[in-house]
Amino acid sequence: MVSSLPQNPASNIQTLVSTVMQQGVLSRRDHLILSTAMLSNPMLTSSDRQHINQVFDSIRAGRVRLTD
C-alpha cells in the first residue's frame, strides 16, 4: 500500500500503480485516491489515465484485490 505519496502527481500515479501491480493488493484509501484523480484531476495525462485503468481492469479480472 502507498499511503503517503510524493508531491509530483505523475510520480504519485506511477508509484502507486507500480506498487499495486507488484503486490496485487490495493487499499480502499488508495482506490479512493485513484478514483478521485481519474474523476476530478484535469491535469492527469492520458498515460496516467491508462495506468489507473490498468489497475481497475486488474481488480475486475481478480489479479488485484481490495483490502481495508
Coordinates of C-alpha atoms in Angstrom, one line a residue:
M1 CA 0.0 0.0 0.0
V2 CA 1.1 3.5 -0.7
S3 CA -0.5 5.9 1.7
S4 CA 1.7 9.0 1.6
L5 CA 2.5 9.9 -1.9
P6 CA 5.3 12.3 -3.2
Q7 CA 4.5 15.8 -4.4
N8 CA 4.6 15.2 -8.2
P9 CA 1.2 13.9 -9.4
A10 CA 2.6 11.9 -12.3
S11 CA 5.1 10.3 -10.0
N12 CA 2.3 9.6 -7.5
I13 CA 0.2 7.7 -10.0
Q14 CA 3.2 5.7 -11.4
T15 CA 4.4 4.8 -7.9
L16 CA 1.0 3.7 -6.7
V17 CA 0.2 1.7 -9.9
S18 CA 3.6 0.0 -9.8
T19 CA 3.3 -0.9 -6.2
V20 CA -0.3 -2.2 -6.6
M21 CA 0.6 -4.3 -9.7
Q22 CA 3.6 -5.8 -7.9
Q23 CA 1.8 -6.6 -4.6
G24 CA -1.6 -7.5 -6.1
V25 CA -3.3 -5.5 -3.4
L26 CA -5.0 -2.1 -3.3
S27 CA -6.2 -0.5 -0.1
R28 CA -9.6 1.2 -0.1
R29 CA -7.9 4.5 0.6
D30 CA -5.6 4.1 -2.4
H31 CA -8.6 3.1 -4.5
L32 CA -10.2 6.4 -3.5
I33 CA -7.0 8.3 -4.4
L34 CA -7.0 6.7 -7.9
S35 CA -10.8 7.2 -8.4
T36 CA -10.6 10.8 -7.3
A37 CA -7.6 11.5 -9.6
M38 CA -9.4 9.9 -12.5
L39 CA -12.7 11.8 -12.0
S40 CA -11.5 15.3 -10.9
N41 CA -8.0 16.0 -12.0
P42 CA -7.9 17.8 -15.3
M43 CA -4.1 17.8 -15.2
L44 CA -4.0 14.0 -15.5
T45 CA -2.2 12.8 -18.6
S46 CA -3.5 10.1 -20.9
S47 CA -0.7 7.9 -19.8
D48 CA -1.7 8.3 -16.1
R49 CA -5.4 7.5 -17.1
Q50 CA -4.2 4.4 -18.9
H51 CA -2.2 3.3 -15.8
I52 CA -5.2 3.9 -13.5
N53 CA -7.5 1.9 -15.9
Q54 CA -4.9 -0.9 -15.8
V55 CA -5.4 -1.2 -12.0
F56 CA -9.2 -1.1 -12.3
D57 CA -9.1 -3.7 -15.0
S58 CA -6.9 -5.9 -12.8
I59 CA -9.3 -5.6 -9.9
R60 CA -12.2 -6.7 -12.2
A61 CA -10.1 -9.6 -13.5
G62 CA -9.2 -10.7 -10.0
R63 CA -5.4 -10.1 -10.3
V64 CA -5.6 -7.3 -7.8
R65 CA -7.7 -7.4 -4.6
L66 CA -9.1 -4.6 -2.5
T67 CA -8.2 -4.6 1.2
D68 CA -9.4 -2.4 4.1

